[in-house]
Amino acid sequence: MNDLDKIPDGELEREWYVVAFRSKRKAGSDSAALYDADRLAHEEAIQNGGLIMYWYGVPEESGDNLATCIWQSRAHAIAANSGPHHIKAMRLAASSFEYYTFEKFILRKWKGVTDLELTPYTEGPVGW
């Protein structure tokens, strides 16, 4: 059983799939190549559809950073990750960061509620 099976009919207004990318750049890594790969991967995601928002933060003095993608669905995110520009960007990330992690979440909007709910993703389909 996934989370959607637990939701009473008509209570969920909308949900999205969120991926948070936490990283720390290696000193001396090629910023131009990394930003170019990131830009191309972003354009590829837009062309493939389903990307609601992409946000890339300003790194802390320590080099730690957070980037976030909000997707229409988990299926859209998976499809985007298989594109050639995303694959190139992921390979470049492996050599450009001291560390990087992916955190996956579900962002939900309930009917009649103005706040959003963010919960860790565990399994199953997400989105519309």
Short mmCIF file of N, CA and C in Angstrom, two decimals:
data_model
loop_
_atom_site.label_atom_id
_atom_site.label_comp_id
_atom_site.label_asym_id
_atom_site.label_seq_id
_atom_site.Cartn_x
_atom_site.Cartn_y
_atom_site.Cartn_z
N MET A 1 0.85 -1.17 0.00
CA MET A 1 0.00 0.00 0.00
C MET A 1 0.90 1.25 0.00
N ASN A 2 0.59 2.23 -0.86
CA ASN A 2 1.35 3.47 -0.85
C ASN A 2 0.55 4.57 -0.15
N ASP A 3 1.15 5.76 -0.03
CA ASP A 3 0.50 6.86 0.68
C ASP A 3 -0.84 7.24 0.09
N LEU A 4 -0.99 7.16 -1.23
CA LEU A 4 -2.25 7.55 -1.86
C LEU A 4 -3.40 6.66 -1.43
N ASP A 5 -3.13 5.41 -1.12
CA ASP A 5 -4.18 4.50 -0.68
C ASP A 5 -4.77 4.90 0.67
N LYS A 6 -4.05 5.71 1.44
CA LYS A 6 -4.50 6.11 2.76
C LYS A 6 -5.30 7.41 2.75
N ILE A 7 -5.39 8.08 1.60
CA ILE A 7 -6.03 9.39 1.52
C ILE A 7 -7.52 9.23 1.21
N PRO A 8 -8.38 9.83 2.05
CA PRO A 8 -9.83 9.76 1.76
C PRO A 8 -10.15 10.41 0.42
N ASP A 9 -11.12 9.86 -0.29
CA ASP A 9 -11.52 10.40 -1.59
C ASP A 9 -11.85 11.89 -1.48
N GLY A 10 -11.34 12.66 -2.44
CA GLY A 10 -11.67 14.08 -2.52
C GLY A 10 -10.90 15.00 -1.60
N GLU A 11 -10.00 14.49 -0.77
CA GLU A 11 -9.28 15.34 0.17
C GLU A 11 -8.00 15.93 -0.41
N LEU A 12 -7.37 15.22 -1.33
CA LEU A 12 -6.11 15.69 -1.91
C LEU A 12 -6.42 16.56 -3.12
N GLU A 13 -5.92 17.79 -3.09
CA GLU A 13 -6.15 18.70 -4.21
C GLU A 13 -5.08 18.51 -5.28
N ARG A 14 -3.80 18.38 -4.85
CA ARG A 14 -2.72 18.22 -5.82
C ARG A 14 -1.48 17.74 -5.07
N GLU A 15 -0.61 17.01 -5.79
CA GLU A 15 0.68 16.64 -5.20
C GLU A 15 1.75 16.70 -6.28
N TRP A 16 2.98 16.95 -5.83
CA TRP A 16 4.12 17.06 -6.72
C TRP A 16 5.28 16.25 -6.15
N TYR A 17 6.21 15.91 -7.01
CA TYR A 17 7.41 15.17 -6.62
C TYR A 17 8.57 16.16 -6.53
N VAL A 18 9.29 16.11 -5.44
CA VAL A 18 10.38 17.07 -5.19
C VAL A 18 11.69 16.31 -5.01
N VAL A 19 12.73 16.82 -5.67
CA VAL A 19 14.07 16.27 -5.50
C VAL A 19 14.97 17.41 -5.00
N ALA A 20 15.62 17.19 -3.87
CA ALA A 20 16.58 18.14 -3.33
C ALA A 20 17.98 17.57 -3.53
N PHE A 21 18.86 18.38 -4.08
CA PHE A 21 20.24 17.97 -4.37
C PHE A 21 21.14 18.79 -3.47
N ARG A 22 21.71 18.15 -2.46
CA ARG A 22 22.64 18.83 -1.55
C ARG A 22 24.05 18.46 -1.97
N SER A 23 24.92 19.48 -1.99
CA SER A 23 26.27 19.23 -2.49
C SER A 23 27.28 20.18 -1.88
N LYS A 24 28.53 19.82 -2.09
CA LYS A 24 29.65 20.71 -1.75
C LYS A 24 30.66 20.59 -2.87
N ARG A 25 30.94 21.72 -3.50
CA ARG A 25 31.86 21.75 -4.63
C ARG A 25 33.28 21.48 -4.18
N LYS A 26 34.02 20.76 -5.02
CA LYS A 26 35.45 20.58 -4.79
C LYS A 26 36.16 21.88 -5.13
N ALA A 27 37.15 22.22 -4.32
CA ALA A 27 37.96 23.40 -4.62
C ALA A 27 38.63 23.20 -5.97
N GLY A 28 38.56 24.22 -6.81
CA GLY A 28 39.23 24.16 -8.11
C GLY A 28 38.46 23.43 -9.19
N SER A 29 37.23 22.97 -8.90
CA SER A 29 36.45 22.29 -9.95
C SER A 29 36.04 23.31 -11.01
N ASP A 30 35.79 22.83 -12.21
CA ASP A 30 35.50 23.68 -13.37
C ASP A 30 34.06 24.20 -13.30
N SER A 31 33.92 25.44 -12.81
CA SER A 31 32.59 26.02 -12.66
C SER A 31 31.89 26.20 -13.99
N ALA A 32 32.60 26.65 -15.01
CA ALA A 32 31.98 26.91 -16.32
C ALA A 32 31.38 25.64 -16.89
N ALA A 33 32.12 24.55 -16.86
CA ALA A 33 31.61 23.28 -17.40
C ALA A 33 30.40 22.79 -16.60
N LEU A 34 30.46 22.95 -15.29
CA LEU A 34 29.35 22.50 -14.44
C LEU A 34 28.09 23.32 -14.69
N TYR A 35 28.23 24.64 -14.76
CA TYR A 35 27.06 25.49 -15.01
C TYR A 35 26.49 25.25 -16.40
N ASP A 36 27.36 25.03 -17.39
CA ASP A 36 26.89 24.74 -18.74
C ASP A 36 26.11 23.43 -18.77
N ALA A 37 26.64 22.40 -18.12
CA ALA A 37 25.95 21.11 -18.07
C ALA A 37 24.62 21.24 -17.35
N ASP A 38 24.59 22.02 -16.28
CA ASP A 38 23.36 22.24 -15.52
C ASP A 38 22.32 22.96 -16.38
N ARG A 39 22.75 23.98 -17.12
CA ARG A 39 21.85 24.74 -17.99
C ARG A 39 21.24 23.83 -19.06
N LEU A 40 22.08 23.00 -19.68
CA LEU A 40 21.58 22.11 -20.73
C LEU A 40 20.62 21.05 -20.16
N ALA A 41 20.93 20.54 -18.98
CA ALA A 41 20.03 19.57 -18.34
C ALA A 41 18.69 20.22 -17.99
N HIS A 42 18.74 21.48 -17.55
CA HIS A 42 17.51 22.21 -17.25
C HIS A 42 16.68 22.42 -18.51
N GLU A 43 17.31 22.84 -19.60
CA GLU A 43 16.60 23.02 -20.87
C GLU A 43 15.99 21.70 -21.34
N GLU A 44 16.74 20.63 -21.19
CA GLU A 44 16.24 19.31 -21.57
C GLU A 44 15.00 18.93 -20.76
N ALA A 45 15.03 19.22 -19.47
CA ALA A 45 13.89 18.91 -18.60
C ALA A 45 12.66 19.71 -19.01
N ILE A 46 12.86 20.97 -19.35
CA ILE A 46 11.74 21.81 -19.79
C ILE A 46 11.14 21.26 -21.08
N GLN A 47 12.00 20.88 -22.02
CA GLN A 47 11.52 20.33 -23.30
C GLN A 47 10.76 19.02 -23.11
N ASN A 48 11.21 18.20 -22.16
CA ASN A 48 10.55 16.91 -21.93
C ASN A 48 9.22 17.06 -21.19
N GLY A 49 9.04 18.17 -20.50
CA GLY A 49 7.79 18.43 -19.79
C GLY A 49 7.79 17.91 -18.37
N GLY A 50 6.93 18.52 -17.56
CA GLY A 50 6.74 18.06 -16.20
C GLY A 50 7.53 18.80 -15.14
N LEU A 51 8.52 19.62 -15.55
CA LEU A 51 9.30 20.38 -14.57
C LEU A 51 8.50 21.62 -14.18
N ILE A 52 8.10 21.71 -12.92
CA ILE A 52 7.34 22.85 -12.43
C ILE A 52 8.27 23.99 -12.05
N MET A 53 9.34 23.66 -11.32
CA MET A 53 10.27 24.68 -10.86
C MET A 53 11.65 24.08 -10.63
N TYR A 54 12.67 24.85 -10.96
CA TYR A 54 14.05 24.47 -10.64
C TYR A 54 14.66 25.65 -9.91
N TRP A 55 15.29 25.36 -8.77
CA TRP A 55 15.93 26.41 -7.99
C TRP A 55 17.32 25.95 -7.63
N TYR A 56 18.30 26.79 -7.93
CA TYR A 56 19.69 26.51 -7.59
C TYR A 56 20.15 27.62 -6.67
N GLY A 57 20.50 27.27 -5.45
CA GLY A 57 20.87 28.26 -4.46
C GLY A 57 22.27 28.81 -4.64
N VAL A 58 22.58 29.81 -3.84
CA VAL A 58 23.92 30.37 -3.79
C VAL A 58 24.69 29.58 -2.74
N PRO A 59 25.85 29.03 -3.11
CA PRO A 59 26.60 28.23 -2.14
C PRO A 59 26.98 29.03 -0.89
N GLU A 60 26.97 28.35 0.24
CA GLU A 60 27.45 28.93 1.49
C GLU A 60 28.97 29.16 1.37
N GLU A 61 29.53 29.92 2.30
CA GLU A 61 30.98 30.13 2.29
C GLU A 61 31.73 28.81 2.33
N SER A 62 31.15 27.82 2.99
CA SER A 62 31.77 26.49 3.10
C SER A 62 31.74 25.73 1.77
N GLY A 63 30.92 26.21 0.81
CA GLY A 63 30.75 25.51 -0.46
C GLY A 63 29.52 24.64 -0.50
N ASP A 64 28.86 24.45 0.65
CA ASP A 64 27.63 23.65 0.68
C ASP A 64 26.53 24.37 -0.09
N ASN A 65 25.71 23.60 -0.79
CA ASN A 65 24.65 24.18 -1.60
C ASN A 65 23.43 23.27 -1.64
N LEU A 66 22.31 23.87 -1.99
CA LEU A 66 21.05 23.14 -2.15
C LEU A 66 20.43 23.56 -3.47
N ALA A 67 20.08 22.59 -4.29
CA ALA A 67 19.30 22.81 -5.51
C ALA A 67 18.04 21.96 -5.39
N THR A 68 16.95 22.45 -5.96
CA THR A 68 15.67 21.77 -5.81
C THR A 68 14.90 21.76 -7.12
N CYS A 69 14.31 20.61 -7.43
CA CYS A 69 13.40 20.49 -8.58
C CYS A 69 12.03 20.06 -8.06
N ILE A 70 11.01 20.72 -8.55
CA ILE A 70 9.63 20.30 -8.27
C ILE A 70 9.05 19.83 -9.59
N TRP A 71 8.58 18.59 -9.59
CA TRP A 71 8.08 17.94 -10.80
C TRP A 71 6.58 17.70 -10.71
N GLN A 72 5.94 17.72 -11.85
CA GLN A 72 4.52 17.37 -11.93
C GLN A 72 4.29 15.96 -11.40
N SER A 73 5.24 15.07 -11.67
CA SER A 73 5.11 13.69 -11.19
C SER A 73 6.49 13.05 -11.07
N ARG A 74 6.54 11.97 -10.35
CA ARG A 74 7.78 11.20 -10.25
C ARG A 74 8.15 10.62 -11.62
N ALA A 75 7.15 10.22 -12.39
CA ALA A 75 7.40 9.68 -13.73
C ALA A 75 8.11 10.70 -14.62
N HIS A 76 7.74 11.98 -14.52
CA HIS A 76 8.41 13.02 -15.29
C HIS A 76 9.88 13.15 -14.86
N ALA A 77 10.13 13.10 -13.56
CA ALA A 77 11.50 13.21 -13.07
C ALA A 77 12.37 12.06 -13.55
N ILE A 78 11.83 10.87 -13.51
CA ILE A 78 12.57 9.69 -13.97
C ILE A 78 12.87 9.80 -15.46
N ALA A 79 11.90 10.24 -16.24
CA ALA A 79 12.11 10.39 -17.68
C ALA A 79 13.20 11.42 -17.97
N ALA A 80 13.21 12.52 -17.24
CA ALA A 80 14.21 13.56 -17.46
C ALA A 80 15.62 13.07 -17.13
N ASN A 81 15.75 12.25 -16.11
CA ASN A 81 17.07 11.74 -15.72
C ASN A 81 17.71 10.84 -16.76
N SER A 82 16.93 10.36 -17.70
CA SER A 82 17.48 9.46 -18.72
C SER A 82 17.94 10.21 -19.96
N GLY A 83 17.75 11.53 -20.00
CA GLY A 83 18.17 12.32 -21.16
C GLY A 83 19.68 12.49 -21.21
N PRO A 84 20.25 12.68 -22.39
CA PRO A 84 21.71 12.77 -22.53
C PRO A 84 22.34 13.92 -21.75
N HIS A 85 21.66 15.07 -21.66
CA HIS A 85 22.24 16.20 -20.93
C HIS A 85 22.21 15.96 -19.42
N HIS A 86 21.16 15.30 -18.93
CA HIS A 86 21.12 14.95 -17.51
C HIS A 86 22.20 13.93 -17.18
N ILE A 87 22.39 12.97 -18.04
CA ILE A 87 23.43 11.96 -17.80
C ILE A 87 24.81 12.61 -17.76
N LYS A 88 25.07 13.52 -18.70
CA LYS A 88 26.36 14.22 -18.73
C LYS A 88 26.55 15.05 -17.46
N ALA A 89 25.49 15.75 -17.04
CA ALA A 89 25.58 16.57 -15.82
C ALA A 89 25.83 15.71 -14.59
N MET A 90 25.19 14.54 -14.52
CA MET A 90 25.40 13.64 -13.37
C MET A 90 26.84 13.13 -13.34
N ARG A 91 27.39 12.80 -14.50
CA ARG A 91 28.78 12.34 -14.56
C ARG A 91 29.74 13.44 -14.13
N LEU A 92 29.48 14.65 -14.58
CA LEU A 92 30.32 15.78 -14.21
C LEU A 92 30.21 16.06 -12.71
N ALA A 93 29.03 15.90 -12.16
CA ALA A 93 28.83 16.12 -10.72
C ALA A 93 29.70 15.18 -9.90
N ALA A 94 29.83 13.96 -10.36
CA ALA A 94 30.63 12.97 -9.62
C ALA A 94 32.07 13.42 -9.45
N SER A 95 32.59 14.17 -10.42
CA SER A 95 33.98 14.62 -10.33
C SER A 95 34.11 16.06 -9.82
N SER A 96 33.01 16.78 -9.69
CA SER A 96 33.05 18.20 -9.33
C SER A 96 32.69 18.48 -7.87
N PHE A 97 32.13 17.49 -7.18
CA PHE A 97 31.68 17.71 -5.81
C PHE A 97 32.42 16.82 -4.82
N GLU A 98 32.66 17.37 -3.64
CA GLU A 98 33.21 16.55 -2.55
C GLU A 98 32.16 15.52 -2.14
N TYR A 99 30.92 15.95 -2.11
CA TYR A 99 29.80 15.04 -1.84
C TYR A 99 28.56 15.59 -2.51
N TYR A 100 27.62 14.72 -2.77
CA TYR A 100 26.30 15.14 -3.21
C TYR A 100 25.30 14.07 -2.80
N THR A 101 24.14 14.52 -2.42
CA THR A 101 23.07 13.60 -2.02
C THR A 101 21.76 14.03 -2.67
N PHE A 102 20.89 13.07 -2.87
CA PHE A 102 19.55 13.34 -3.37
C PHE A 102 18.56 13.00 -2.27
N GLU A 103 17.66 13.90 -2.01
CA GLU A 103 16.57 13.66 -1.08
C GLU A 103 15.27 13.80 -1.86
N LYS A 104 14.35 12.89 -1.65
CA LYS A 104 13.10 12.88 -2.41
C LYS A 104 11.93 13.11 -1.47
N PHE A 105 10.99 13.95 -1.93
CA PHE A 105 9.85 14.33 -1.11
C PHE A 105 8.57 14.33 -1.93
N ILE A 106 7.45 14.37 -1.22
CA ILE A 106 6.15 14.62 -1.82
C ILE A 106 5.64 15.94 -1.24
N LEU A 107 5.28 16.85 -2.12
CA LEU A 107 4.69 18.12 -1.73
C LEU A 107 3.20 18.03 -2.02
N ARG A 108 2.38 18.23 -0.98
CA ARG A 108 0.94 18.06 -1.14
C ARG A 108 0.18 19.33 -0.76
N LYS A 109 -0.90 19.55 -1.51
CA LYS A 109 -1.86 20.61 -1.22
C LYS A 109 -3.20 19.94 -0.97
N TRP A 110 -3.72 20.10 0.25
CA TRP A 110 -5.00 19.50 0.63
C TRP A 110 -6.12 20.50 0.39
N LYS A 111 -7.28 20.00 0.03
CA LYS A 111 -8.45 20.86 -0.18
C LYS A 111 -8.81 21.57 1.11
N GLY A 112 -9.10 22.87 0.99
CA GLY A 112 -9.52 23.65 2.13
C GLY A 112 -8.40 24.07 3.07
N VAL A 113 -7.16 23.74 2.74
CA VAL A 113 -6.02 24.08 3.59
C VAL A 113 -5.08 24.96 2.79
N THR A 114 -4.60 26.06 3.38
CA THR A 114 -3.72 26.96 2.65
C THR A 114 -2.25 26.56 2.73
N ASP A 115 -1.87 25.83 3.77
CA ASP A 115 -0.48 25.39 3.91
C ASP A 115 -0.20 24.20 3.00
N LEU A 116 1.07 24.05 2.66
CA LEU A 116 1.53 22.87 1.92
C LEU A 116 2.15 21.89 2.90
N GLU A 117 2.16 20.63 2.53
CA GLU A 117 2.74 19.57 3.36
C GLU A 117 3.90 18.94 2.58
N LEU A 118 5.04 18.82 3.22
CA LEU A 118 6.21 18.19 2.62
C LEU A 118 6.56 16.96 3.44
N THR A 119 6.54 15.78 2.79
CA THR A 119 6.86 14.54 3.48
C THR A 119 7.90 13.77 2.68
N PRO A 120 8.73 12.98 3.34
CA PRO A 120 9.70 12.17 2.61
C PRO A 120 9.00 11.19 1.67
N TYR A 121 9.58 11.00 0.50
CA TYR A 121 9.06 10.03 -0.45
C TYR A 121 9.53 8.64 -0.01
N THR A 122 8.62 7.68 -0.04
CA THR A 122 9.00 6.31 0.31
C THR A 122 8.82 5.35 -0.85
N GLU A 123 7.67 5.41 -1.52
CA GLU A 123 7.44 4.49 -2.64
C GLU A 123 6.21 4.91 -3.41
N GLY A 124 6.06 4.33 -4.59
CA GLY A 124 4.84 4.48 -5.37
C GLY A 124 4.81 5.70 -6.26
N PRO A 125 3.73 5.80 -7.04
CA PRO A 125 3.59 6.94 -7.95
C PRO A 125 3.30 8.22 -7.17
N VAL A 126 3.71 9.33 -7.75
CA VAL A 126 3.47 10.65 -7.17
C VAL A 126 3.09 11.58 -8.31
N GLY A 127 2.11 12.42 -8.09
CA GLY A 127 1.78 13.46 -9.07
C GLY A 127 0.62 13.10 -9.95
N TRP A 128 0.52 13.84 -11.04
CA TRP A 128 -0.64 13.76 -11.92
C TRP A 128 -0.20 13.82 -13.36
#
